[in-house]
Coordinates of C-alpha atoms and ligand atoms in Angstrom, one line a residue:
M1 CA -36.8 1.5 3.3
K2 CA -33.7 1.4 5.6
Y3 CA -33.8 3.3 8.9
F4 CA -30.8 5.2 10.4
D5 CA -30.7 7.2 13.6
V6 CA -28.4 9.6 11.8
C7 CA -27.7 10.2 8.1
I8 CA -24.6 12.3 7.4
I9 CA -24.2 14.0 4.0
G10 CA -20.4 14.4 3.3
G11 CA -17.6 12.0 4.0
G12 CA -14.8 14.6 4.4
H13 CA -12.9 15.3 7.6
T14 CA -16.0 16.5 9.5
G15 CA -18.4 13.9 8.2
L16 CA -16.1 10.9 9.0
V17 CA -15.4 12.1 12.5
S18 CA -19.1 12.7 13.2
A19 CA -20.0 9.2 11.8
L20 CA -17.5 7.6 14.2
A21 CA -18.5 9.7 17.2
F22 CA -22.2 8.8 16.8
A23 CA -21.5 5.2 16.1
K24 CA -19.2 4.9 19.2
N25 CA -22.3 5.9 21.2
N26 CA -24.5 3.2 19.7
F27 CA -26.4 5.3 17.1
N28 CA -26.7 3.6 13.7
V29 CA -25.3 5.9 11.1
L30 CA -25.4 6.3 7.3
C31 CA -22.6 8.4 5.8
I32 CA -23.0 9.6 2.2
E33 CA -20.0 10.8 0.1
K34 CA -20.4 12.0 -3.4
E35 CA -16.8 11.2 -4.5
S36 CA -15.6 7.6 -5.0
Y37 CA -13.2 6.2 -2.4
F38 CA -9.9 7.8 -2.9
E39 CA -6.5 6.5 -2.2
T40 CA -3.7 9.0 -2.5
G41 CA -0.4 7.9 -3.8
A42 CA 1.4 10.7 -1.9
T43 CA 3.5 10.0 1.1
R44 CA 2.7 11.5 4.5
L45 CA 5.3 14.2 4.0
E46 CA 3.6 15.4 0.8
L47 CA 0.1 16.1 2.1
R48 CA -1.5 19.2 3.6
T49 CA -1.7 19.1 7.4
T50 CA -4.3 20.1 10.0
A51 CA -3.4 21.4 13.4
H52 CA -5.6 19.6 16.0
L53 CA -5.7 21.8 19.2
M54 CA -5.9 20.1 22.6
P55 CA -9.7 20.3 23.1
A56 CA -10.3 18.6 19.7
V57 CA -7.7 16.0 20.6
K58 CA -9.4 15.3 23.9
F59 CA -12.8 14.8 22.1
L60 CA -11.2 12.6 19.4
D61 CA -9.6 10.5 22.2
S62 CA -13.0 10.1 24.0
V63 CA -14.6 8.6 20.9
G64 CA -11.7 6.3 20.2
I65 CA -10.2 8.1 17.2
W66 CA -7.1 9.8 18.5
E67 CA -5.1 6.6 19.1
H68 CA -5.2 5.9 15.4
L69 CA -4.1 9.4 14.4
K70 CA -1.5 10.0 17.1
K71 CA 1.2 8.0 15.4
Y72 CA 1.4 10.4 12.4
S73 CA 1.2 13.5 14.5
C74 CA 3.7 16.1 15.7
P75 CA 3.3 18.0 19.0
L76 CA 3.0 21.8 18.8
K77 CA 4.8 23.2 21.8
T78 CA 5.7 26.7 20.9
L79 CA 4.3 29.5 18.7
K80 CA 6.6 32.2 17.5
I81 CA 5.1 35.3 15.9
I82 CA 7.4 37.5 13.8
N83 CA 5.7 40.7 12.9
N84 CA 7.0 42.8 10.0
Y85 CA 5.4 46.3 10.2
T86 CA 5.7 49.9 9.1
V87 CA 5.2 52.5 11.8
T88 CA 6.1 55.7 10.1
S89 CA 5.1 57.4 6.9
K90 CA 8.8 57.0 5.9
A91 CA 7.8 53.3 5.5
S92 CA 10.8 52.0 7.4
S93 CA 10.0 48.3 8.1
K94 CA 10.6 46.7 11.5
A95 CA 10.3 43.2 12.8
S96 CA 9.3 42.1 16.3
E97 CA 9.1 38.6 17.8
N98 CA 6.6 37.2 20.3
I99 CA 6.9 33.7 21.8
F100 CA 4.0 31.7 23.2
E101 CA 5.0 28.6 25.1
S102 CA 2.4 25.9 25.9
E103 CA 4.0 25.6 29.4
E104 CA 2.8 29.2 30.1
I105 CA -0.8 27.8 30.3
R106 CA 0.5 24.6 32.0
K107 CA 0.1 22.3 28.9
N108 CA 2.6 20.0 27.4
C109 CA 1.6 21.2 24.0
F110 CA -1.1 23.3 22.3
G111 CA -2.0 20.4 20.1
Y112 CA -0.8 18.2 17.3
N113 CA -0.2 18.6 13.6
V114 CA -1.6 15.7 11.5
P115 CA -1.3 15.1 7.7
L116 CA -4.8 15.5 6.3
G117 CA -4.6 12.8 3.6
Q118 CA -3.3 10.3 6.2
S119 CA -6.0 11.3 8.6
I120 CA -8.8 10.9 6.0
K121 CA -7.5 7.5 4.9
T122 CA -7.4 6.3 8.5
L123 CA -10.9 7.7 9.3
R124 CA -12.3 6.0 6.2
Q125 CA -10.8 2.7 7.2
L126 CA -12.3 3.1 10.7
V127 CA -15.7 4.0 9.2
S128 CA -15.6 1.1 6.7
S129 CA -14.9 -1.4 9.5
N130 CA -17.4 0.0 12.0
E131 CA -20.6 -2.2 12.2
N132 CA -22.7 0.8 13.3
I133 CA -21.9 2.7 10.1
E134 CA -22.8 2.2 6.4
L135 CA -20.8 4.3 4.0
Y136 CA -22.1 5.0 0.5
N137 CA -19.5 6.3 -1.9
S138 CA -20.3 8.0 -5.2
T139 CA -23.7 9.0 -3.9
S140 CA -25.3 12.3 -3.2
L141 CA -28.4 13.9 -1.7
V142 CA -31.3 14.4 -4.1
S143 CA -34.3 15.6 -2.0
S144 CA -35.8 15.2 1.4
R145 CA -39.2 15.5 3.1
I146 CA -40.7 15.0 6.6
D147 CA -42.9 12.0 7.2
D148 CA -44.3 12.1 10.7
E149 CA -41.4 12.0 13.2
L150 CA -38.9 11.0 10.6
R151 CA -37.1 12.6 7.6
L152 CA -37.2 10.7 4.3
V153 CA -34.0 11.2 2.2
Q154 CA -33.9 10.4 -1.5
L155 CA -30.4 9.5 -2.7
S156 CA -28.8 9.6 -6.1
N157 CA -28.5 5.8 -6.1
G158 CA -32.3 5.6 -6.2
E159 CA -32.7 4.6 -2.6
I160 CA -34.9 6.4 -0.1
I161 CA -33.9 6.1 3.6
K162 CA -35.6 7.1 6.8
T163 CA -33.7 9.0 9.6
K164 CA -34.3 11.0 12.7
L165 CA -31.5 13.4 12.1
L166 CA -30.0 14.6 8.8
I167 CA -26.5 16.1 9.3
G168 CA -25.0 18.4 6.6
A169 CA -21.2 17.9 6.7
D170 CA -20.9 18.5 3.0
G171 CA -18.5 21.5 2.9
S172 CA -18.7 25.1 2.0
R173 CA -20.9 24.6 -1.0
S174 CA -23.3 22.5 1.0
A175 CA -26.2 20.9 -0.8
V176 CA -28.0 20.4 2.5
R177 CA -27.8 24.1 3.3
N178 CA -29.1 24.9 -0.1
L179 CA -31.9 22.4 0.0
F180 CA -33.2 23.9 3.3
N181 CA -32.8 27.5 2.1
I182 CA -30.3 28.4 4.7
S183 CA -28.6 31.6 3.6
V184 CA -25.1 32.7 4.5
F185 CA -23.0 35.8 5.2
E186 CA -19.9 35.6 3.0
K187 CA -16.9 37.6 2.0
N188 CA -14.2 36.8 -0.6
T189 CA -11.1 38.3 1.0
Q190 CA -9.2 38.2 -2.4
Q191 CA -6.5 36.2 -0.8
I192 CA -4.9 32.9 -1.9
A193 CA -3.3 30.4 0.5
L194 CA -0.3 28.7 -1.0
T195 CA 0.1 25.4 0.8
F196 CA 3.0 23.0 0.6
N197 CA 5.5 21.1 2.7
V198 CA 9.2 21.8 3.0
K199 CA 12.4 20.3 4.2
H200 CA 14.6 22.8 6.1
G201 CA 18.1 23.2 7.4
I202 CA 17.4 23.6 11.1
E203 CA 15.3 21.3 13.4
H204 CA 11.8 22.7 14.0
S205 CA 11.9 21.7 17.7
N206 CA 8.1 21.6 17.7
I207 CA 7.9 25.3 17.0
S208 CA 5.3 26.8 14.7
Y209 CA 6.2 30.2 13.2
E210 CA 3.7 32.8 12.1
I211 CA 5.5 35.5 10.1
Y212 CA 3.2 38.6 9.5
K213 CA 3.5 41.0 6.6
E214 CA 0.9 42.7 4.4
G215 CA -1.0 40.1 2.4
G216 CA -1.3 37.7 5.3
P217 CA 1.0 35.5 7.4
L218 CA 3.4 32.8 6.3
T219 CA 2.9 30.0 8.8
T220 CA 5.2 27.0 9.3
V221 CA 3.8 24.0 11.2
P222 CA 6.1 21.2 12.4
M223 CA 5.6 17.7 11.0
A224 CA 6.6 14.3 12.3
D225 CA 9.3 12.7 10.2
D226 CA 12.0 10.2 10.4
A227 CA 14.7 12.8 10.0
G228 CA 14.6 14.4 13.4
G229 CA 12.3 17.3 12.8
M230 CA 13.5 18.6 9.4
H231 CA 10.0 19.0 7.8
S232 CA 7.2 21.5 8.2
S233 CA 4.1 22.4 6.3
I234 CA 3.6 25.9 5.0
V235 CA 0.5 28.0 4.7
W236 CA 1.4 31.2 2.9
M237 CA -1.3 33.8 2.5
N238 CA -1.1 36.5 -0.1
K239 CA -3.2 38.9 -2.0
K240 CA -4.4 37.1 -5.2
Q241 CA -2.2 39.0 -7.6
V242 CA 0.9 38.4 -5.5
A243 CA 0.1 34.7 -5.3
D244 CA -0.4 34.5 -9.0
D245 CA 3.0 36.2 -9.6
L246 CA 4.7 33.8 -7.1
L247 CA 3.4 30.8 -9.0
K248 CA 4.8 32.1 -12.2
L249 CA 8.4 32.2 -10.8
N250 CA 10.9 29.6 -11.7
K251 CA 12.1 27.3 -8.9
K252 CA 15.2 29.3 -8.0
D253 CA 13.4 32.6 -7.8
F254 CA 10.6 31.1 -5.8
L255 CA 13.0 29.6 -3.3
E256 CA 14.8 33.0 -2.9
V257 CA 11.5 34.8 -2.2
L258 CA 10.3 32.1 0.1
N259 CA 13.5 32.0 2.2
E260 CA 13.6 35.8 2.5
R261 CA 9.9 35.9 3.5
S262 CA 10.5 33.1 6.1
H263 CA 13.4 35.1 7.7
F264 CA 15.4 31.9 7.5
C265 CA 13.6 30.9 10.7
L266 CA 14.2 27.2 9.9
G267 CA 17.3 27.7 7.9
P268 CA 17.1 27.3 4.1
M269 CA 13.9 25.7 3.1
E270 CA 12.8 23.8 -0.1
P271 CA 9.4 22.5 -1.1
I272 CA 9.0 18.7 -1.1
S273 CA 5.4 18.7 -2.4
K274 CA 3.3 20.3 -5.0
I275 CA 2.3 23.9 -4.3
K276 CA -1.5 24.1 -4.0
D277 CA -3.3 27.5 -4.3
I278 CA -6.5 27.6 -2.3
P279 CA -8.8 30.7 -2.4
V280 CA -9.5 32.1 1.0
K281 CA -13.1 32.6 1.9
F282 CA -15.1 33.8 4.9
M283 CA -18.6 32.3 5.2
I284 CA -21.0 31.8 8.1
A285 CA -24.5 30.2 7.7
K286 CA -27.3 32.4 9.1
Q287 CA -28.6 29.4 11.0
I288 CA -27.3 25.9 11.6
T289 CA -30.6 24.0 11.9
S290 CA -33.8 23.2 10.0
E291 CA -36.5 20.6 10.7
R292 CA -34.6 17.4 11.7
V293 CA -31.5 18.9 10.1
A294 CA -28.2 20.2 11.6
I295 CA -25.3 21.6 9.7
I296 CA -21.7 21.3 10.9
G297 CA -18.1 21.9 9.7
E298 CA -17.5 24.0 6.6
A299 CA -21.1 23.7 5.7
A300 CA -21.8 26.0 8.7
H301 CA -18.5 28.1 8.8
K302 CA -15.6 28.6 6.5
L303 CA -12.7 30.7 7.8
P304 CA -9.4 32.0 6.6
P305 CA -6.7 29.5 7.7
I306 CA -5.4 31.6 10.6
G307 CA -5.0 30.3 14.1
A308 CA -5.9 26.7 13.1
Q309 CA -9.6 27.2 13.9
G310 CA -11.6 25.6 11.0
F311 CA -11.5 21.9 11.7
N312 CA -11.2 22.5 15.4
M313 CA -14.5 24.3 15.3
S314 CA -16.0 21.4 13.4
V315 CA -15.0 19.1 16.2
K316 CA -16.8 21.4 18.7
D317 CA -20.0 21.3 16.5
I318 CA -19.9 17.4 16.6
E319 CA -19.2 17.4 20.4
I320 CA -22.2 19.6 21.2
L321 CA -24.5 17.8 18.8
L322 CA -23.5 14.4 20.2
D323 CA -23.8 15.6 23.8
L324 CA -27.4 16.9 23.1
S325 CA -28.3 13.6 21.4
L326 CA -27.1 11.6 24.3
R327 CA -29.2 13.5 26.8
N328 CA -32.3 11.9 25.3
P329 CA -31.4 9.4 22.5
E330 CA -35.1 8.8 21.7
A331 CA -35.5 12.5 21.0
I332 CA -32.6 12.8 18.6
G333 CA -33.4 15.3 15.8
S334 CA -36.4 16.7 17.7
F335 CA -37.2 20.5 17.5
E336 CA -36.1 20.9 21.2
M337 CA -32.8 19.2 20.7
L338 CA -31.9 21.1 17.5
N339 CA -33.1 24.4 19.1
R340 CA -30.6 23.8 21.9
Y341 CA -27.8 23.1 19.3
Q342 CA -28.6 26.4 17.6
I343 CA -28.6 28.3 20.9
K344 CA -25.5 26.6 22.4
R345 CA -23.3 26.5 19.3
Y346 CA -24.2 29.5 17.2
P347 CA -22.9 32.4 19.5
E348 CA -19.5 30.7 19.7
I349 CA -19.4 30.3 16.0
L350 CA -20.1 34.0 15.6
S351 CA -17.5 35.1 18.1
K352 CA -14.7 32.7 16.8
S353 CA -15.5 33.7 13.2
G354 CA -15.5 37.4 14.1
S355 CA -12.1 37.1 15.9
V356 CA -10.5 35.2 13.0
G357 CA -12.0 37.7 10.5
M358 CA -10.6 40.6 12.5
L359 CA -7.2 38.9 12.9
N360 CA -7.1 38.3 9.2
L361 CA -7.8 41.9 8.5
L362 CA -5.1 43.0 10.9
A363 CA -2.8 40.4 9.3
Y364 CA -3.2 41.3 5.7
S365 CA -3.8 45.0 5.7
E366 CA -1.0 47.2 4.3
Q367 CA -2.6 50.3 5.8
M368 CA -0.6 51.9 8.5
P369 CA -3.3 52.1 11.2
F370 CA -4.0 48.4 10.9
Q371 CA -0.2 47.6 11.0
K372 CA 0.1 49.8 14.1
M373 CA -2.8 48.0 15.8
R374 CA -1.2 44.7 15.0
A375 CA 2.2 45.8 16.4
F376 CA 0.5 47.5 19.4
G377 CA -1.7 44.4 20.1
L378 CA 1.2 42.0 20.0
D379 CA 3.3 44.3 22.3
A380 CA 0.4 44.5 24.8
I381 CA 0.0 40.8 24.8
N382 CA 3.7 40.3 25.3
S383 CA 4.1 42.7 28.1
F384 CA 1.0 41.6 30.1
S385 CA 1.1 37.9 30.9
P386 CA -2.5 37.4 32.2
L387 CA -3.7 38.8 28.9
K388 CA -1.3 36.6 27.0
R389 CA -2.7 33.5 28.9
I390 CA -6.3 34.5 28.2
I391 CA -5.5 34.9 24.5
M392 CA -3.8 31.5 24.4
R393 CA -6.7 29.8 26.1
F394 CA -9.2 31.6 23.8
G395 CA -7.2 30.4 20.8
L396 CA -7.4 26.8 22.1
G397 CA -11.2 27.2 22.5
Ligands
FAD401 C1 -4.8 25.9 3.8 C2 -5.7 25.5 4.9 C3 -5.1 25.1 6.1 C4 -5.9 24.7 7.1 N1 -5.4 24.3 8.3 C5 -6.2 24.0 9.4 C6 -5.6 23.7 10.6 O1 -4.4 23.7 10.8 N2 -6.5 23.4 11.6 C7 -7.8 23.4 11.5 O2 -8.6 23.2 12.4 N3 -8.4 23.7 10.3 C8 -7.6 24.0 9.2 N4 -8.2 24.3 8.0 C9 -9.6 24.1 7.9 C10 -10.0 22.7 7.6 O3 -9.2 22.1 6.7 C11 -11.5 22.6 7.2 O4 -12.3 23.2 8.2 C12 -11.9 21.1 7.1 O5 -11.1 20.4 6.3 C13 -13.3 21.1 6.5 O6 -13.8 19.8 6.4 P1 -15.3 19.5 6.1 O7 -15.4 18.0 6.1 O8 -16.2 20.3 6.9 O9 -15.5 20.0 4.6 P2 -14.9 19.3 3.2 O10 -13.5 19.0 3.4 O11 -15.2 20.3 2.1 O12 -15.7 18.0 3.0 C14 -17.0 17.9 2.5 C15 -17.2 16.6 1.9 O13 -18.6 16.5 1.5 C16 -18.6 15.9 0.2 N5 -19.9 16.4 -0.4 C17 -20.1 17.6 -0.9 N6 -21.3 17.7 -1.4 C18 -21.9 16.5 -1.3 C19 -23.2 16.0 -1.6 N7 -24.1 16.7 -2.2 N8 -23.5 14.7 -1.3 C20 -22.5 13.9 -0.7 N9 -21.3 14.4 -0.4 C21 -21.0 15.7 -0.6 C22 -17.3 16.3 -0.5 O14 -17.0 15.5 -1.5 C23 -16.3 16.3 0.7 O15 -15.8 15.0 0.9 C24 -7.4 24.6 7.0 C25 -7.9 25.0 5.7 C26 -7.1 25.4 4.7 C27 -7.7 25.8 3.4

């Protein structure tokens, strides 16, 4: 029976980063992924992107990952929020603009936008060549039990391994969470995120736009390209019915609606990738530990894609779990260590999730009180710079 200090279930974004972070600190790691190794044929401009905020970048740098992702990344220097709202019962629509500059909080940028497919491919290559990590593809978790100070893990390839710490990084439908009967709070917001990449007529100048209207925001996130900043990725949230109707439009009509909705902030835009429709869910696990088990990433929290929090929260989970493991490496996976993980990490997961949930409600509601609150909140933030700086720092985590 093979022994590993850490066994990670899930070789997605969170699982791969955690495998590399633990391996960098001399733990021997097994990472289990149920899918076979995938190579995507798409180019870097055709893939969904993930905004990495500065605290996550700093951690990825400290464990030797960032230098490999940096070359595909695009700095995010400015956030412009355009808010469409209705303030009177006569339903006259107005639009206001708020600008957040990273320089206002003395940073060169808020973070970097990285193509997800490129990032997964790079992380997999790093994992495959790391001598402290074994990666099993096309394998999943079957069952697990405690044996003295260890956890035995039965895998679908017939193997049973021993580990001190089992990490569930297996996404929002986590088998680890289910196996250990960890229940969740969840809400289906009945929204769909349409995600695709576009080329546009005006340079993005490292600006991300969030354009608010009922149904949710349309967000543009700048991408690195060879054409001087003429590509961005789009996350366009809508109520399900509206998204379904948009997907039925022909190309010309879709372009017309998209360009009007984007306020032509980047000039005329045109999709250069497939349009993916992703259901938006809100889910928080009621606890993030069990005996010699920790759950991280979307297995622990799944949020609407607003404010670029999802993966950035996953990196924080990994950072805290690693830090606690390093305080006493012999006691990795012990009750005391995992108890500290729960106490240290869980309140922040609740507060971040609560803020994102509230922001999403304010963002998608067509009811006038919520639209007024959104307009009032943005005005207040804009006119009181200390509050604006606090909000920006909170957003960065
Ligand atoms: C439209 C959109 C835009 C987003 N933009 C951002 C952003 O800009 N910034 C940000 O921080 N976050 C963003 N997010 C959130 C971010 O993408 C997710 O938080 C993150 O990708 C989740 O990664 P994960 O590895 O935790 O889960 P997953 O990506 O779901 O990975 C789980 C992995 O586990 C494997 N697995 C599942 N079950 C098993 C099993 N039983 N055994 C073995 N393996 C298993 C799966 O095959 C998969 O590879 C966005 C999300 C969406 C939908």
